[in-house]
Coordinates of C-alpha atoms in Angstrom, one line a residue:
Chain T
M29 CA -0.1 0.1 0.0
T30 CA 1.4 3.3 -0.8
R31 CA 1.3 6.3 1.5
Q32 CA -1.2 8.3 -1.3
Q33 CA -3.5 5.2 -0.5
L34 CA -3.1 5.1 2.9
V35 CA -4.1 9.0 3.5
E36 CA -6.8 8.5 1.4
Q37 CA -8.2 5.8 3.4
I38 CA -7.8 8.0 6.4
R39 CA -9.5 10.9 5.1
T40 CA -12.4 8.8 3.6
K41 CA -13.2 6.9 6.8
R42 CA -12.1 9.8 9.0
S43 CA -10.3 7.5 11.0
Y44 CA -6.8 6.5 11.8
L45 CA -7.6 3.7 14.1
V46 CA -5.8 0.4 13.5
V47 CA -7.2 -2.6 15.6
G48 CA -4.9 -4.9 17.3
L49 CA -5.4 -8.5 16.8
D50 CA -3.8 -9.7 20.0
T51 CA -5.8 -12.6 20.1
D52 CA -5.6 -14.8 23.1
I53 CA -7.1 -18.3 23.1
T54 CA -7.4 -18.1 26.8
R55 CA -9.4 -14.7 26.5
I56 CA -11.8 -15.5 23.4
P57 CA -15.7 -16.1 24.3
R58 CA -16.2 -19.6 25.4
H59 CA -18.7 -20.5 22.8
L60 CA -16.0 -19.7 20.0
L61 CA -14.3 -22.4 21.5
S62 CA -16.2 -25.6 19.6
A63 CA -15.3 -23.6 16.0
P64 CA -12.7 -25.4 13.8
D65 CA -10.5 -22.8 14.6
P66 CA -11.6 -20.6 17.3
V67 CA -8.7 -17.8 16.7
F68 CA -9.4 -17.3 13.0
E69 CA -13.3 -17.4 13.8
F70 CA -12.9 -14.8 16.5
N71 CA -10.7 -12.9 14.3
R72 CA -13.2 -12.8 11.5
Q73 CA -16.0 -11.8 13.5
I74 CA -13.8 -8.6 14.7
I75 CA -12.8 -7.8 11.5
D76 CA -16.3 -8.1 9.9
A77 CA -17.7 -6.0 12.9
T78 CA -15.0 -3.1 13.0
K79 CA -13.7 -2.7 9.4
D80 CA -16.0 0.2 8.6
H81 CA -14.2 2.1 11.5
C82 CA -10.8 1.6 10.9
V83 CA -8.2 1.5 8.3
G84 CA -6.0 -1.4 9.5
Y85 CA -5.2 -4.6 11.7
K86 CA -2.1 -5.3 13.4
I87 CA -1.4 -8.6 14.0
N88 CA 0.7 -9.5 17.0
T89 CA 2.6 -12.4 15.9
A90 CA 3.8 -13.6 19.7
F91 CA 0.1 -14.5 20.2
Y92 CA 0.0 -16.6 17.3
E93 CA 3.3 -18.3 17.7
A94 CA 2.6 -19.3 21.3
Q95 CA -0.2 -21.5 19.8
G96 CA 2.6 -23.3 17.6
L97 CA 1.6 -24.7 14.1
A98 CA -2.4 -24.0 14.8
G99 CA -1.5 -20.4 15.8
W100 CA 0.8 -19.5 12.6
Q101 CA -2.4 -20.9 10.7
A102 CA -4.8 -18.8 12.2
M103 CA -2.2 -15.9 11.4
E104 CA -2.0 -17.0 7.7
K105 CA -6.0 -17.1 7.5
T106 CA -6.6 -13.9 9.4
A107 CA -3.7 -11.9 7.2
A108 CA -5.9 -13.4 3.9
Y109 CA -8.9 -12.4 5.3
I110 CA -8.4 -8.8 6.0
P111 CA -9.9 -6.8 3.4
S112 CA -7.3 -5.4 0.7
T113 CA -8.4 -1.6 1.6
H114 CA -6.8 -2.2 4.9
F115 CA -3.4 -1.8 6.1
K116 CA -2.2 -4.7 7.4
I117 CA 0.7 -4.8 10.1
A118 CA 2.7 -7.9 11.3
D119 CA 3.8 -6.6 14.8
A120 CA 6.9 -8.7 15.0
K121 CA 9.6 -6.9 16.5
R122 CA 12.0 -8.5 14.1
G123 CA 15.7 -7.5 13.3
D124 CA 18.9 -9.7 12.9
I125 CA 22.0 -9.7 10.5
G126 CA 21.4 -8.7 6.8
N127 CA 20.9 -12.1 5.3
T128 CA 18.6 -13.2 8.4
S129 CA 16.4 -10.0 8.0
S130 CA 16.1 -10.7 4.6
Q131 CA 14.5 -14.4 5.7
Y132 CA 12.3 -12.1 7.8
A133 CA 11.2 -9.7 5.2
K134 CA 10.4 -12.9 2.8
A135 CA 8.4 -14.5 5.8
F136 CA 6.1 -11.5 6.3
F137 CA 5.8 -9.7 2.6
E138 CA 6.1 -12.6 0.7
A139 CA 4.8 -16.1 2.3
L140 CA 2.6 -13.7 4.2
P141 CA 0.5 -10.7 2.9
F142 CA 1.6 -7.9 5.3
D143 CA 1.9 -4.2 4.1
A144 CA 4.0 -3.5 7.1
I145 CA 6.2 -5.0 10.1
T146 CA 7.8 -3.4 13.0
V147 CA 11.2 -3.9 13.5
A148 CA 13.8 -3.5 16.3
P149 CA 16.8 -1.1 15.6
Y150 CA 19.3 -2.3 18.2
M151 CA 21.4 -4.1 15.5
G152 CA 21.3 -1.0 13.1
A153 CA 21.3 -0.2 9.7
D154 CA 22.1 -3.7 7.9
S155 CA 19.3 -5.3 10.4
V156 CA 16.6 -3.1 9.0
L157 CA 17.8 -2.2 4.9
P158 CA 16.5 -5.8 3.9
F159 CA 12.9 -4.9 4.8
L160 CA 13.1 -1.4 2.8
E161 CA 14.1 -3.0 -0.2
Y162 CA 10.2 -4.0 -0.9
K163 CA 8.3 -1.7 -3.2
D164 CA 5.1 -0.4 -1.7
K165 CA 5.7 -2.1 1.8
W166 CA 6.4 -0.4 5.1
T167 CA 8.7 -0.9 7.7
I168 CA 8.1 0.3 11.2
V169 CA 11.4 1.0 13.5
L170 CA 10.5 0.8 17.0
G171 CA 11.4 4.7 18.4
L172 CA 10.0 5.2 21.7
T173 CA 8.0 2.6 23.0
S174 CA 5.0 2.6 25.7
N175 CA 6.6 0.2 28.4
T176 CA 8.2 1.4 31.4
G177 CA 11.2 -0.3 30.2
A178 CA 11.8 2.3 27.6
R179 CA 13.5 4.0 30.4
D180 CA 16.5 1.4 30.6
F181 CA 17.8 2.5 27.3
E182 CA 15.2 4.5 24.9
L183 CA 15.4 7.5 27.4
Q184 CA 18.8 7.5 28.2
K185 CA 21.6 9.8 27.2
A186 CA 23.1 8.5 24.0
G187 CA 25.8 11.3 23.4
E188 CA 24.1 15.0 22.9
E189 CA 20.7 13.4 22.6
L190 CA 18.6 10.6 24.0
L191 CA 18.9 7.2 22.4
Y192 CA 15.6 7.4 20.8
E193 CA 16.4 10.6 19.4
K194 CA 19.3 9.2 17.7
V195 CA 17.4 6.0 16.7
L196 CA 14.8 8.4 14.8
R197 CA 17.4 10.5 13.1
T198 CA 19.6 7.5 12.2
A199 CA 16.9 5.5 10.8
A200 CA 15.3 8.4 8.9
Q201 CA 18.3 8.4 6.6
W202 CA 17.5 4.6 6.1
G203 CA 14.5 5.1 4.3
N204 CA 11.9 7.7 3.5
A205 CA 8.5 8.7 5.1
D206 CA 6.8 6.9 2.1
Q207 CA 8.4 3.6 3.2
L208 CA 9.4 4.0 6.8
M209 CA 7.6 4.9 9.8
F210 CA 8.1 4.6 13.9
V211 CA 6.4 3.1 16.5
I212 CA 5.8 5.7 19.4
G213 CA 4.1 4.4 22.5
A214 CA 0.8 6.9 23.4
T215 CA 1.9 6.7 27.0
Q216 CA 4.9 9.0 25.9
A217 CA 2.6 11.7 25.1
S218 CA 5.1 14.3 26.8
E219 CA 7.8 13.5 24.0
F220 CA 5.4 13.9 21.3
T221 CA 5.9 17.5 20.4
N222 CA 9.7 16.8 20.1
I223 CA 9.4 13.7 18.4
R224 CA 7.4 15.6 15.8
A225 CA 10.2 18.3 15.4
I226 CA 12.7 15.4 14.6
T227 CA 10.6 13.5 12.1
P228 CA 8.1 16.1 10.8
N229 CA 6.8 13.7 7.5
H230 CA 6.8 10.4 9.0
F231 CA 4.1 8.3 9.9
Y232 CA 3.8 6.6 13.8
L233 CA 2.2 3.8 14.8
V234 CA 0.9 4.5 18.0
P235 CA 0.0 1.7 20.4
G236 CA -0.6 2.0 24.0
V237 CA -4.1 4.1 24.1
G238 CA -6.6 1.8 26.1
A239 CA -5.5 -0.8 27.9
Q240 CA -2.0 0.9 28.5
G241 CA -3.9 4.2 29.3
G242 CA -2.4 6.8 26.7
S243 CA -4.6 9.6 25.8
L244 CA -5.7 9.9 22.1
K245 CA -6.8 13.6 22.4
E246 CA -3.3 14.7 23.6
I247 CA -1.3 12.7 21.0
S248 CA -3.6 14.0 18.1
E249 CA -3.3 17.3 19.3
K250 CA 0.6 17.1 19.9
A251 CA 1.5 14.7 16.8
M252 CA -0.6 15.1 13.8
N253 CA 1.0 16.5 10.6
K254 CA -0.8 17.5 7.2
D255 CA -0.9 14.0 5.8
V256 CA -2.6 12.9 9.5
G257 CA 0.5 11.2 10.0
L258 CA -0.8 8.9 12.8
L259 CA -1.8 5.4 13.0
V260 CA -3.3 4.6 16.4
N261 CA -3.7 1.0 17.6
A262 CA -6.0 0.0 20.1
S263 CA -6.1 -3.7 21.1
R264 CA -7.6 -5.1 24.5
A265 CA -9.8 -2.4 24.7
V266 CA -11.6 -3.3 21.1
I267 CA -11.5 -7.0 21.2
Y268 CA -12.1 -7.7 24.4
A269 CA -14.9 -5.1 24.9
S270 CA -16.9 -8.0 25.9
G271 CA -16.0 -11.4 26.8
K272 CA -19.3 -12.8 26.0
E273 CA -21.5 -13.8 22.8
D274 CA -21.8 -10.0 22.1
F275 CA -18.1 -9.4 21.6
A276 CA -18.5 -8.6 18.3
D277 CA -21.0 -5.9 18.6
K278 CA -19.4 -4.5 21.5
A279 CA -16.1 -4.4 19.5
K280 CA -18.1 -2.6 16.5
Q281 CA -19.0 -0.1 19.5
V282 CA -15.7 0.8 20.8
A283 CA -14.0 0.9 17.5
S284 CA -16.9 3.3 16.2
E285 CA -16.2 5.4 19.2
Y286 CA -12.6 5.7 18.4
Q287 CA -13.5 6.6 14.9
Q288 CA -15.8 9.3 16.0
E289 CA -13.5 10.9 18.3
M290 CA -10.8 10.9 15.7
A291 CA -12.9 12.6 13.5
G292 CA -13.1 15.4 15.8
Y293 CA -9.5 15.9 15.5
L294 CA -9.3 15.7 11.8
Chain C
M29 CA 19.4 -27.5 30.9
T30 CA 20.8 -26.2 34.0
R31 CA 24.5 -24.4 33.6
Q32 CA 26.2 -27.5 35.6
Q33 CA 24.6 -30.0 32.8
L34 CA 26.0 -27.4 30.1
V35 CA 29.5 -27.0 31.7
E36 CA 29.5 -31.0 31.7
Q37 CA 28.7 -31.2 28.4
I38 CA 31.4 -29.1 27.1
R39 CA 34.0 -30.8 29.4
T40 CA 32.9 -34.3 28.4
K41 CA 33.3 -33.4 24.6
R42 CA 35.8 -30.9 24.7
S43 CA 33.9 -28.7 22.5
Y44 CA 31.9 -25.4 22.8
L45 CA 30.5 -25.7 19.2
V46 CA 27.0 -24.9 18.7
V47 CA 25.6 -25.7 15.1
G48 CA 23.6 -23.1 13.5
L49 CA 20.7 -24.4 11.3
D50 CA 20.1 -21.4 9.2
T51 CA 18.7 -23.8 6.8
D52 CA 17.9 -22.1 3.5
I53 CA 15.7 -24.3 1.1
T54 CA 17.4 -22.7 -2.1
R55 CA 20.7 -23.8 -0.5
I56 CA 20.1 -27.5 0.5
P57 CA 21.3 -30.3 -1.9
R58 CA 18.8 -31.1 -4.8
H59 CA 18.5 -34.5 -4.0
L60 CA 16.7 -33.8 -0.9
L61 CA 14.2 -31.5 -2.5
S62 CA 12.1 -34.8 -3.2
A63 CA 11.9 -35.6 0.6
P64 CA 8.5 -35.0 2.0
D65 CA 10.0 -32.4 4.3
P66 CA 13.4 -31.2 2.6
V67 CA 14.3 -28.9 5.1
F68 CA 14.0 -31.3 8.1
E69 CA 15.5 -34.4 6.1
F70 CA 18.6 -31.8 5.7
N71 CA 18.5 -30.8 9.5
R72 CA 18.3 -34.6 10.5
Q73 CA 21.2 -35.6 8.4
I74 CA 23.1 -32.6 9.7
I75 CA 22.3 -33.5 13.5
D76 CA 23.2 -37.0 12.9
A77 CA 26.5 -36.2 11.7
T78 CA 27.5 -33.4 13.9
K79 CA 26.0 -34.3 17.2
D80 CA 29.3 -35.8 18.8
H81 CA 31.4 -32.9 18.0
C82 CA 28.9 -29.8 19.2
V83 CA 27.0 -29.1 22.5
G84 CA 24.0 -27.6 20.8
Y85 CA 22.0 -26.5 17.9
K86 CA 20.9 -22.9 17.0
I87 CA 17.8 -22.6 14.8
N88 CA 17.7 -19.6 13.1
T89 CA 13.8 -18.8 13.3
A90 CA 13.9 -16.3 10.0
F91 CA 14.9 -19.4 7.6
Y92 CA 11.7 -21.1 8.9
E93 CA 9.3 -18.7 9.0
A94 CA 10.0 -17.7 5.4
Q95 CA 8.7 -20.8 4.5
G96 CA 5.3 -20.2 6.0
L97 CA 3.5 -22.9 7.9
A98 CA 5.7 -26.1 6.2
G99 CA 8.6 -23.6 7.8
W100 CA 7.1 -24.0 11.0
Q101 CA 6.5 -27.5 10.7
A102 CA 10.1 -28.1 10.1
M103 CA 11.4 -26.3 12.8
E104 CA 9.1 -28.1 15.4
K105 CA 10.3 -31.2 13.8
T106 CA 13.8 -30.5 14.1
A107 CA 13.4 -28.9 17.7
A108 CA 11.7 -32.2 18.6
Y109 CA 14.8 -33.9 16.8
I110 CA 17.8 -32.6 18.8
P111 CA 18.6 -35.0 21.4
S112 CA 18.0 -33.8 24.8
T113 CA 21.7 -34.0 25.8
H114 CA 22.1 -30.8 23.4
F115 CA 21.4 -27.0 24.3
K116 CA 18.8 -26.2 21.9
I117 CA 18.7 -22.5 21.1
A118 CA 16.1 -20.5 19.1
D119 CA 17.8 -17.5 17.7
A120 CA 14.6 -15.4 17.4
K121 CA 15.8 -12.0 18.2
R122 CA 12.2 -11.5 20.0
G123 CA 11.3 -8.8 22.9
D124 CA 8.1 -6.9 23.2
I125 CA 6.1 -5.2 26.2
G126 CA 5.7 -7.7 28.8
N127 CA 2.3 -9.3 27.9
T128 CA 3.6 -9.9 24.6
S129 CA 6.9 -11.5 25.6
S130 CA 5.0 -13.8 28.0
Q131 CA 3.5 -15.0 24.8
Y132 CA 6.8 -15.0 23.0
A133 CA 8.4 -17.1 26.1
K134 CA 5.3 -19.6 26.2
A135 CA 6.0 -20.2 22.1
F136 CA 9.6 -21.1 22.5
F137 CA 9.8 -22.6 25.9
E138 CA 6.3 -24.4 26.1
A139 CA 4.8 -24.7 22.4
L140 CA 8.5 -25.6 21.4
P141 CA 11.0 -27.4 23.6
F142 CA 13.8 -25.0 23.2
D143 CA 16.2 -24.4 26.3
A144 CA 17.1 -20.7 25.3
I145 CA 16.1 -17.8 23.3
T146 CA 17.9 -14.8 22.0
V147 CA 16.3 -11.5 22.8
A148 CA 16.5 -7.9 21.8
P149 CA 17.2 -5.3 24.5
Y150 CA 16.1 -2.2 23.2
M151 CA 12.7 -2.0 25.0
G152 CA 14.3 -2.8 28.4
A153 CA 13.5 -5.0 31.4
D154 CA 10.1 -5.5 31.0
S155 CA 10.4 -6.8 27.7
V156 CA 12.9 -9.5 28.8
L157 CA 11.8 -10.4 32.6
P158 CA 8.9 -12.5 31.1
F159 CA 11.5 -15.0 29.5
L160 CA 13.6 -15.2 32.7
E161 CA 10.4 -16.5 34.6
Y162 CA 11.2 -20.0 33.2
K163 CA 13.5 -22.5 35.5
D164 CA 16.1 -23.8 33.7
K165 CA 15.6 -22.0 30.7
W166 CA 18.0 -19.2 29.4
T167 CA 17.5 -15.8 27.8
I168 CA 20.1 -14.9 25.3
V169 CA 20.0 -11.0 25.3
L170 CA 21.9 -9.1 22.6
G171 CA 24.9 -7.6 23.6
L172 CA 27.3 -6.5 20.9
T173 CA 26.5 -8.0 17.4
S174 CA 28.8 -9.3 14.6
N175 CA 27.3 -7.2 11.7
T176 CA 28.5 -3.7 10.7
G177 CA 25.2 -2.0 12.0
A178 CA 26.7 -2.5 15.6
R179 CA 28.5 0.3 14.9
D180 CA 25.1 2.5 14.5
F181 CA 24.1 2.1 18.0
E182 CA 25.8 -0.6 20.1
L183 CA 29.3 1.2 19.6
Q184 CA 27.8 4.9 20.2
K185 CA 28.6 6.5 23.4
A186 CA 25.5 6.3 26.0
G187 CA 26.5 8.4 29.0
E188 CA 29.8 7.5 30.1
E189 CA 29.9 4.3 28.2
L190 CA 29.0 2.6 25.1
L191 CA 25.4 1.3 24.7
Y192 CA 26.5 -2.3 24.3
E193 CA 28.6 -1.9 27.6
K194 CA 25.1 0.0 29.3
V195 CA 23.3 -3.3 27.9
L196 CA 25.8 -5.7 29.6
R197 CA 25.7 -4.0 32.8
T198 CA 22.2 -3.2 33.1
A199 CA 20.7 -6.8 31.8
A200 CA 23.1 -8.4 33.9
Q201 CA 21.0 -7.3 36.9
W202 CA 17.7 -8.7 35.3
G203 CA 19.2 -12.2 35.8
N204 CA 22.2 -14.1 36.8
A205 CA 24.5 -16.1 35.0
D206 CA 22.8 -19.2 35.4
Q207 CA 19.8 -18.2 33.6
L208 CA 21.3 -15.2 31.5
M209 CA 23.8 -15.2 28.5
F210 CA 24.5 -12.6 26.0
V211 CA 25.2 -12.4 22.4
I212 CA 28.8 -11.4 21.4
G213 CA 29.8 -11.4 18.1
A214 CA 32.8 -13.1 16.7
T215 CA 34.1 -10.1 14.5
Q216 CA 34.1 -7.7 17.6
A217 CA 37.3 -9.7 19.0
S218 CA 38.8 -6.3 20.2
E219 CA 36.3 -6.0 22.8
F220 CA 36.2 -9.2 24.2
T221 CA 38.7 -8.6 27.0
N222 CA 36.7 -5.5 28.2
I223 CA 33.3 -7.5 27.8
R224 CA 34.6 -10.3 30.0
A225 CA 35.8 -7.7 32.6
I226 CA 32.2 -6.2 32.6
T227 CA 30.5 -9.6 32.8
P228 CA 33.3 -11.7 34.3
N229 CA 30.5 -15.0 35.0
H230 CA 28.1 -14.9 32.1
F231 CA 28.2 -17.5 29.2
Y232 CA 28.4 -15.6 25.5
L233 CA 26.9 -17.1 22.5
V234 CA 29.3 -16.2 19.9
P235 CA 28.2 -16.1 16.1
G236 CA 30.4 -14.9 13.6
V237 CA 32.9 -17.2 13.3
G238 CA 33.2 -18.8 9.7
A239 CA 31.2 -17.0 6.8
Q240 CA 31.4 -13.8 8.8
G241 CA 35.2 -14.1 9.4
G242 CA 35.6 -14.3 13.5
S243 CA 38.6 -15.8 14.8
L244 CA 38.2 -18.6 17.1
K245 CA 41.6 -18.6 18.6
E246 CA 41.4 -14.7 19.4
I247 CA 38.1 -15.0 21.1
S248 CA 38.8 -18.3 23.3
E249 CA 42.3 -16.6 24.5
K250 CA 40.3 -13.4 25.3
A251 CA 36.9 -14.3 27.0
M252 CA 37.2 -18.1 28.4
N253 CA 36.2 -18.1 32.1
K254 CA 36.8 -20.9 34.8
D255 CA 33.6 -22.5 33.5
V256 CA 34.4 -22.0 29.7
G257 CA 31.8 -19.4 29.2
L258 CA 31.5 -19.8 25.6
L259 CA 29.0 -21.3 23.0
V260 CA 30.9 -20.7 19.6
N261 CA 28.4 -20.9 16.5
A262 CA 29.2 -21.6 13.1
S263 CA 26.5 -22.3 10.6
R264 CA 27.2 -21.8 7.0
A265 CA 30.6 -23.3 7.6
V266 CA 29.3 -26.4 8.4
I267 CA 25.9 -26.7 7.0
Y268 CA 27.2 -25.8 3.8
A269 CA 30.3 -27.0 4.0
S270 CA 29.2 -29.1 1.0
G271 CA 26.5 -28.4 -1.5
K272 CA 26.3 -32.4 -2.9
E273 CA 25.2 -35.6 -1.7
D274 CA 28.4 -35.6 0.8
F275 CA 26.9 -32.6 2.6
A276 CA 26.6 -34.3 6.1
D277 CA 30.0 -35.9 5.8
K278 CA 31.6 -32.7 5.1
A279 CA 29.9 -31.3 8.0
K280 CA 30.7 -33.6 10.2
Q281 CA 34.4 -32.9 9.0
V282 CA 34.2 -29.3 9.6
A283 CA 32.1 -29.7 12.9
S284 CA 35.4 -32.2 13.8
E285 CA 37.7 -29.8 13.2
Y286 CA 36.4 -27.0 15.2
Q287 CA 35.8 -29.3 18.0
Q288 CA 39.5 -30.3 17.9
E289 CA 40.6 -27.0 17.6
M290 CA 38.6 -26.2 21.0
A291 CA 40.1 -29.0 22.5
G292 CA 43.1 -27.2 22.1
Y293 CA 42.2 -24.0 24.1
L294 CA 40.3 -26.0 27.0

């Protein structure tokens, strides 16, 4: 998906919501457990219910890998089921030496039909460049994450700046704003003005709204750019809005509320 | 596997070699392609041929994920086939917020029978701690990697020290030397004396010997400790020693040469 297509989706739907499919088989409604593939069945119903209110889906690969082969199969089926109009993110946090990162790129951009993958920056340029070789695919580099552990390294001094600032500045040289985004946690709202100054044109994938407590309003006010430049992810707040048979209806309702709030900021 | 069991294996075999199963379906001998599962068949023959000369196997998950569901299945079969005497490493470079890292730990320590997993440190303590909750399982944190990209962040100033030094010092507080190791690339031999001074008791998983050019002699002289403290990985140099029908014999020969060289350093 090109940047232009993504921005058009956002403008048309008046939404920059991404729904995170962190689907945990121990948390899905019990009545689904008799389905042939409960995780896929849950995702299918969530996608059908929320697709008019969001512009993308983010699959958290960990939850699928934890279920072994059946989990990988559920991930394949889910990725194939997401409408082609929607931005498909593999939240995989991969990254390794070049010849290995090439294999990860192949896994998520060829064997699976994702538009984007999240990658870890620690190992530097050659661990990220293989992902950027794919035309119209997106590489989403971890910048400043939403968890408390962000204080251990990301928010520590690295020369004249903080490590996450160095990562933003450096990674912005590896690829342009048509192929590279950054993960910026919603709980780091105090840093958003600074982050937007460092990377004025890039899109941010922003997790941490909802269960993790980040403020959609504050992020939107501080970090929106002329192309919106934000994809805000909500996972648990949407998909586990209800643990009962009405889970899809409740997910739709929460997704719709996010969309309406976003429309007000656009 | 406990540290004591690992050290006993090393002393008994007079080897600290780990064979890396970076099995690429495009590089395995053609006569295997008619097997029902060519990647597993290749790995099975490599394991049979090399198991007397090494103390562990390292599965590079990227190469399996690149083959989709069939690849994940080949990984499961390979992990199950590795003898229980051998240390089984998932070279997966995972790491995410706590509830997600817990799912990765489940994937590799429960759904799959690995003894150890490599993890990326960028997101800090809570991204690594879930792996450390498993008794007799090992977490191998990226310290200083073998690739040129190590210069981008790992070897940059972070306060009074270099970032990789801060990572070593910080992560060594998260877990003790009975459950935590570090990845230290063999191409970084000039740093090994310093690294050993920072983390005197930890084991290092050392990739980068062979195809990447690191020196086994220099690493062994600089970084061995009283429990050896080294697991040196060779992947391509062993498994692709021959691309023909004699691939397993040639792999055995190369693994044996590494073992004999290692015996001389013990």
